PDB file of C-alpha atoms in Angstrom:
ATOM      1  CA  UNK N   1      33.015  -8.230 -32.987  1.00  0.00           C
ATOM      2  CA  UNK N   2      34.027  -7.670 -36.449  1.00  0.00           C
ATOM      3  CA  UNK N   3      36.054 -10.796 -36.570  1.00  0.00           C
ATOM      4  CA  UNK N   4      33.010 -12.818 -35.360  1.00  0.00           C
ATOM      5  CA  UNK N   5      30.818 -11.296 -37.968  1.00  0.00           C
ATOM      6  CA  UNK N   6      33.341 -11.952 -40.636  1.00  0.00           C
ATOM      7  CA  UNK N   7      33.767 -15.695 -39.358  1.00  0.00           C
ATOM      8  CA  UNK N   8      29.924 -16.222 -39.109  1.00  0.00           C
ATOM      9  CA  UNK N   9      29.543 -14.647 -42.631  1.00  0.00           C
ATOM     10  CA  UNK N  10      32.281 -16.919 -44.314  1.00  0.00           C
ATOM     11  CA  UNK N  11      30.711 -20.123 -42.785  1.00  0.00           C
ATOM     12  CA  UNK N  12      27.123 -18.965 -43.804  1.00  0.00           C
ATOM     13  CA  UNK N  13      26.049 -18.556 -40.287  1.00  0.00           C
ATOM     14  CA  UNK N  14      25.536 -15.006 -40.228  1.00  0.00           C
ATOM     15  CA  UNK N  15      21.830 -15.127 -41.065  1.00  0.00           C
ATOM     16  CA  UNK N  16      21.194 -17.806 -38.655  1.00  0.00           C
ATOM     17  CA  UNK N  17      22.780 -15.489 -35.854  1.00  0.00           C
ATOM     18  CA  UNK N  18      20.564 -12.657 -37.052  1.00  0.00           C
ATOM     19  CA  UNK N  19      23.560 -10.617 -38.476  1.00  0.00           C
ATOM     20  CA  UNK N  20      22.539 -10.977 -42.222  1.00  0.00           C
ATOM     21  CA  UNK N  21      24.676  -9.112 -44.570  1.00  0.00           C
ATOM     22  CA  UNK N  22      26.839  -7.306 -42.208  1.00  0.00           C
ATOM     23  CA  UNK N  23      28.337  -4.774 -44.667  1.00  0.00           C
ATOM     24  CA  UNK N  24      24.943  -3.411 -45.619  1.00  0.00           C
ATOM     25  CA  UNK N  25      23.712  -3.063 -42.007  1.00  0.00           C
ATOM     26  CA  UNK N  26      22.705   0.188 -40.398  1.00  0.00           C
ATOM     27  CA  UNK N  27      25.017   1.038 -37.609  1.00  0.00           C
ATOM     28  CA  UNK N  28      21.888   1.708 -35.536  1.00  0.00           C
ATOM     29  CA  UNK N  29      20.826  -1.869 -35.775  1.00  0.00           C
ATOM     30  CA  UNK N  30      24.095  -3.536 -35.047  1.00  0.00           C
ATOM     31  CA  UNK N  31      23.904  -3.265 -31.167  1.00  0.00           C
ATOM     32  CA  UNK N  32      20.357  -4.839 -31.080  1.00  0.00           C
ATOM     33  CA  UNK N  33      21.154  -7.763 -33.473  1.00  0.00           C
ATOM     34  CA  UNK N  34      24.267  -8.290 -31.351  1.00  0.00           C
ATOM     35  CA  UNK N  35      22.336  -8.385 -28.264  1.00  0.00           C
ATOM     36  CA  UNK N  36      19.907 -10.786 -29.757  1.00  0.00           C
ATOM     37  CA  UNK N  37      22.699 -13.059 -30.991  1.00  0.00           C
ATOM     38  CA  UNK N  38      24.438 -13.032 -27.656  1.00  0.00           C
ATOM     39  CA  UNK N  39      21.026 -13.687 -25.935  1.00  0.00           C
ATOM     40  CA  UNK N  40      20.517 -16.606 -28.340  1.00  0.00           C
ATOM     41  CA  UNK N  41      23.841 -18.106 -27.552  1.00  0.00           C
ATOM     42  CA  UNK N  42      23.292 -17.689 -23.834  1.00  0.00           C
ATOM     43  CA  UNK N  43      19.896 -19.336 -24.095  1.00  0.00           C
ATOM     44  CA  UNK N  44      21.274 -22.245 -26.013  1.00  0.00           C
ATOM     45  CA  UNK N  45      24.045 -22.696 -23.424  1.00  0.00           C
ATOM     46  CA  UNK N  46      21.536 -22.526 -20.789  1.00  0.00           C
ATOM     47  CA  UNK N  47      19.208 -25.016 -22.281  1.00  0.00           C
ATOM     48  CA  UNK N  48      21.968 -27.351 -22.868  1.00  0.00           C
ATOM     49  CA  UNK N  49      23.186 -27.151 -19.325  1.00  0.00           C
ATOM     50  CA  UNK N  50      19.610 -27.754 -17.946  1.00  0.00           C
ATOM     51  CA  UNK N  51      18.912 -30.543 -20.260  1.00  0.00           C
ATOM     52  CA  UNK N  52      18.292 -34.030 -18.453  1.00  0.00           C
ATOM     53  CA  UNK N  53      20.873 -36.568 -18.672  1.00  0.00           C
ATOM     54  CA  UNK N  54      19.503 -39.401 -20.743  1.00  0.00           C
ATOM     55  CA  UNK N  55      20.973 -41.931 -18.210  1.00  0.00           C
ATOM     56  CA  UNK N  56      18.919 -40.494 -15.481  1.00  0.00           C
ATOM     57  CA  UNK N  57      15.710 -41.713 -17.218  1.00  0.00           C
ATOM     58  CA  UNK N  58      16.907 -45.416 -16.526  1.00  0.00           C
ATOM     59  CA  UNK N  59      15.024 -46.992 -13.683  1.00  0.00           C
ATOM     60  CA  UNK N  60      16.899 -46.658 -10.440  1.00  0.00           C
ATOM     61  CA  UNK N  61      18.612 -50.019  -9.130  1.00  0.00           C
ATOM     62  CA  UNK N  62      16.542 -51.567  -6.370  1.00  0.00           C
ATOM     63  CA  UNK N  63      18.544 -52.399  -3.297  1.00  0.00           C
ATOM     64  CA  UNK N  64      18.461 -55.986  -2.296  1.00  0.00           C
ATOM     65  CA  UNK N  65      16.069 -56.752   0.522  1.00  0.00           C
ATOM     66  CA  UNK N  66      18.848 -58.088   2.658  1.00  0.00           C
ATOM     67  CA  UNK N  67      20.646 -54.606   2.660  1.00  0.00           C
ATOM     68  CA  UNK N  68      17.537 -52.810   3.601  1.00  0.00           C
ATOM     69  CA  UNK N  69      16.892 -55.318   6.482  1.00  0.00           C
ATOM     70  CA  UNK N  70      20.489 -55.063   7.613  1.00  0.00           C
ATOM     71  CA  UNK N  71      20.173 -51.268   8.158  1.00  0.00           C
ATOM     72  CA  UNK N  72      17.014 -51.874  10.045  1.00  0.00           C
ATOM     73  CA  UNK N  73      18.764 -54.470  12.340  1.00  0.00           C
ATOM     74  CA  UNK N  74      21.820 -52.241  12.917  1.00  0.00           C
ATOM     75  CA  UNK N  75      19.334 -49.415  13.811  1.00  0.00           C
ATOM     76  CA  UNK N  76      17.313 -51.674  16.040  1.00  0.00           C
ATOM     77  CA  UNK N  77      20.543 -52.761  17.948  1.00  0.00           C
ATOM     78  CA  UNK N  78      21.727 -49.049  18.143  1.00  0.00           C
ATOM     79  CA  UNK N  79      24.896 -48.726  20.435  1.00  0.00           C
ATOM     80  CA  UNK N  80      24.043 -51.905  22.438  1.00  0.00           C
ATOM     81  CA  UNK N  81      24.495 -50.120  25.833  1.00  0.00           C
ATOM     82  CA  UNK N  82      24.747 -52.245  28.722  1.00  0.00           C
ATOM     83  CA  UNK N  83      24.992 -52.052  32.583  1.00  0.00           C
ATOM     84  CA  UNK N  84      26.204 -55.618  33.197  1.00  0.00           C
ATOM     85  CA  UNK N  85      26.757 -58.849  31.147  1.00  0.00           C
ATOM     86  CA  UNK N  86      23.223 -60.006  31.989  1.00  0.00           C
ATOM     87  CA  UNK N  87      21.788 -57.487  29.391  1.00  0.00           C
ATOM     88  CA  UNK N  88      24.135 -58.709  26.725  1.00  0.00           C
ATOM     89  CA  UNK N  89      23.129 -61.317  23.924  1.00  0.00           C
ATOM     90  CA  UNK N  90      24.232 -62.635  20.685  1.00  0.00           C
ATOM     91  CA  UNK N  91      22.020 -63.427  17.639  1.00  0.00           C
ATOM     92  CA  UNK N  92      22.740 -65.301  14.398  1.00  0.00           C
ATOM     93  CA  UNK N  93      22.833 -63.023  11.316  1.00  0.00           C
ATOM     94  CA  UNK N  94      22.447 -63.790   7.654  1.00  0.00           C
ATOM     95  CA  UNK N  95      22.247 -67.308   5.825  1.00  0.00           C
ATOM     96  CA  UNK N  96      25.138 -69.063   4.094  1.00  0.00           C
ATOM     97  CA  UNK N  97      24.212 -70.989   0.995  1.00  0.00           C
ATOM     98  CA  UNK N  98      25.110 -74.169   2.448  1.00  0.00           C
ATOM     99  CA  UNK N  99      23.238 -73.561   5.728  1.00  0.00           C
ATOM    100  CA  UNK N 100      23.968 -71.776   9.056  1.00  0.00           C
ATOM    101  CA  UNK N 101      24.368 -68.110   9.723  1.00  0.00           C
ATOM    102  CA  UNK N 102      26.972 -65.775   8.146  1.00  0.00           C
ATOM    103  CA  UNK N 103      28.049 -64.301  11.558  1.00  0.00           C
ATOM    104  CA  UNK N 104      26.696 -63.221  14.921  1.00  0.00           C
ATOM    105  CA  UNK N 105      25.904 -59.928  16.350  1.00  0.00           C
ATOM    106  CA  UNK N 106      25.863 -58.618  19.954  1.00  0.00           C
ATOM    107  CA  UNK N 107      22.842 -56.743  21.214  1.00  0.00           C
ATOM    108  CA  UNK N 108      21.664 -55.409  24.527  1.00  0.00           C
ATOM    109  CA  UNK N 109      18.292 -56.195  26.098  1.00  0.00           C
ATOM    110  CA  UNK N 110      18.403 -52.815  27.958  1.00  0.00           C
ATOM    111  CA  UNK N 111      17.373 -50.653  24.961  1.00  0.00           C
ATOM    112  CA  UNK N 112      16.529 -53.139  22.311  1.00  0.00           C
ATOM    113  CA  UNK N 113      13.130 -54.866  21.628  1.00  0.00           C
ATOM    114  CA  UNK N 114      14.233 -58.642  21.394  1.00  0.00           C
ATOM    115  CA  UNK N 115      11.016 -59.636  19.633  1.00  0.00           C
ATOM    116  CA  UNK N 116      11.263 -56.956  16.928  1.00  0.00           C
ATOM    117  CA  UNK N 117      15.175 -57.717  16.471  1.00  0.00           C
ATOM    118  CA  UNK N 118      14.410 -61.491  16.119  1.00  0.00           C
ATOM    119  CA  UNK N 119      11.762 -60.807  13.563  1.00  0.00           C
ATOM    120  CA  UNK N 120      14.097 -58.627  11.536  1.00  0.00           C
ATOM    121  CA  UNK N 121      16.812 -61.166  11.825  1.00  0.00           C
ATOM    122  CA  UNK N 122      14.577 -63.933  10.410  1.00  0.00           C
ATOM    123  CA  UNK N 123      13.281 -61.899   7.632  1.00  0.00           C
ATOM    124  CA  UNK N 124      16.993 -60.983   6.912  1.00  0.00           C
ATOM    125  CA  UNK N 125      18.029 -64.692   6.870  1.00  0.00           C
ATOM    126  CA  UNK N 126      15.008 -65.472   4.541  1.00  0.00           C
ATOM    127  CA  UNK N 127      16.259 -62.684   2.083  1.00  0.00           C
ATOM    128  CA  UNK N 128      19.797 -63.786   2.213  1.00  0.00           C
ATOM    129  CA  UNK N 129      18.768 -67.547   1.321  1.00  0.00           C
ATOM    130  CA  UNK N 130      16.515 -66.277  -1.454  1.00  0.00           C
ATOM    131  CA  UNK N 131      19.453 -64.057  -2.943  1.00  0.00           C
ATOM    132  CA  UNK N 132      21.904 -66.980  -2.566  1.00  0.00           C
ATOM    133  CA  UNK N 133      19.399 -69.282  -4.419  1.00  0.00           C
ATOM    134  CA  UNK N 134      18.896 -66.818  -7.266  1.00  0.00           C
ATOM    135  CA  UNK N 135      22.474 -65.945  -7.647  1.00  0.00           C
ATOM    136  CA  UNK N 136      23.925 -69.489  -7.187  1.00  0.00           C
ATOM    137  CA  UNK N 137      26.061 -67.987  -4.461  1.00  0.00           C
ATOM    138  CA  UNK N 138      28.576 -70.277  -3.098  1.00  0.00           C
ATOM    139  CA  UNK N 139      30.147 -70.056   0.430  1.00  0.00           C
ATOM    140  CA  UNK N 140      32.862 -71.568   2.301  1.00  0.00           C
ATOM    141  CA  UNK N 141      30.463 -73.753   4.331  1.00  0.00           C
ATOM    142  CA  UNK N 142      32.479 -73.250   7.418  1.00  0.00           C
ATOM    143  CA  UNK N 143      30.374 -73.606  10.485  1.00  0.00           C
ATOM    144  CA  UNK N 144      30.221 -70.358  12.572  1.00  0.00           C
ATOM    145  CA  UNK N 145      29.898 -70.800  16.270  1.00  0.00           C
ATOM    146  CA  UNK N 146      28.217 -68.477  18.609  1.00  0.00           C
ATOM    147  CA  UNK N 147      30.799 -66.584  20.557  1.00  0.00           C
ATOM    148  CA  UNK N 148      28.335 -65.122  23.134  1.00  0.00           C
ATOM    149  CA  UNK N 149      28.318 -61.533  24.199  1.00  0.00           C
ATOM    150  CA  UNK N 150      29.573 -59.651  27.256  1.00  0.00           C
ATOM    151  CA  UNK N 151      29.447 -56.023  28.519  1.00  0.00           C
ATOM    152  CA  UNK N 152      32.627 -54.131  28.040  1.00  0.00           C
ATOM    153  CA  UNK N 153      33.056 -50.436  28.780  1.00  0.00           C
ATOM    154  CA  UNK N 154      29.214 -49.997  28.859  1.00  0.00           C
ATOM    155  CA  UNK N 155      28.638 -51.689  25.375  1.00  0.00           C
ATOM    156  CA  UNK N 156      27.667 -55.178  24.524  1.00  0.00           C
ATOM    157  CA  UNK N 157      30.366 -56.809  22.285  1.00  0.00           C
ATOM    158  CA  UNK N 158      30.905 -60.427  21.089  1.00  0.00           C
ATOM    159  CA  UNK N 159      33.350 -62.424  22.979  1.00  0.00           C
ATOM    160  CA  UNK N 160      36.641 -63.354  21.603  1.00  0.00           C
ATOM    161  CA  UNK N 161      36.610 -66.633  19.612  1.00  0.00           C
ATOM    162  CA  UNK N 162      37.195 -69.781  21.621  1.00  0.00           C
ATOM    163  CA  UNK N 163      36.046 -68.208  24.856  1.00  0.00           C
ATOM    164  CA  UNK N 164      32.612 -69.916  24.297  1.00  0.00           C
ATOM    165  CA  UNK N 165      29.054 -68.981  24.943  1.00  0.00           C
ATOM    166  CA  UNK N 166      28.088 -67.487  28.332  1.00  0.00           C
ATOM    167  CA  UNK N 167      24.813 -68.602  29.857  1.00  0.00           C
ATOM    168  CA  UNK N 168      21.989 -66.472  28.587  1.00  0.00           C
ATOM    169  CA  UNK N 169      24.014 -65.101  25.850  1.00  0.00           C
ATOM    170  CA  UNK N 170      22.244 -66.422  22.731  1.00  0.00           C
ATOM    171  CA  UNK N 171      18.575 -66.206  21.867  1.00  0.00           C
TER     172      UNK N 171
END
């Protein structure tokens, strides 16, 4: 403690810390001033720790509409459970900058509302086209064919490339 007071006094900070001239202090006042000083330091540390980060004041980045819609599509499709291939369908997803879908997704009519899914997919494709136009996004312009969907192990999945589209698999 004596070293702290000596160091603060040499740097001219003793009066700021409430220690004043430590040589002339009454010994009865030393603990109370020390307590005030420690309390002040603790308060300053706590205030600094609780201060808001100036970067947190920046406006949050808005998520692209296509990502929000993608999550809604995935939620609507769910686990794509099926009892047989007649419940499995494939649907075009997204939009390439030069036209056509980005990919296809398997879904099941057993637990999915087809009208709602088609609506979400159309909104997603429109959002992707708008994002592509704004960003001057280029694509490989490769035509993506609909592989169709089938039921495997109680879940709708896309068929392997080259197998072709099954009747009733596309919407």
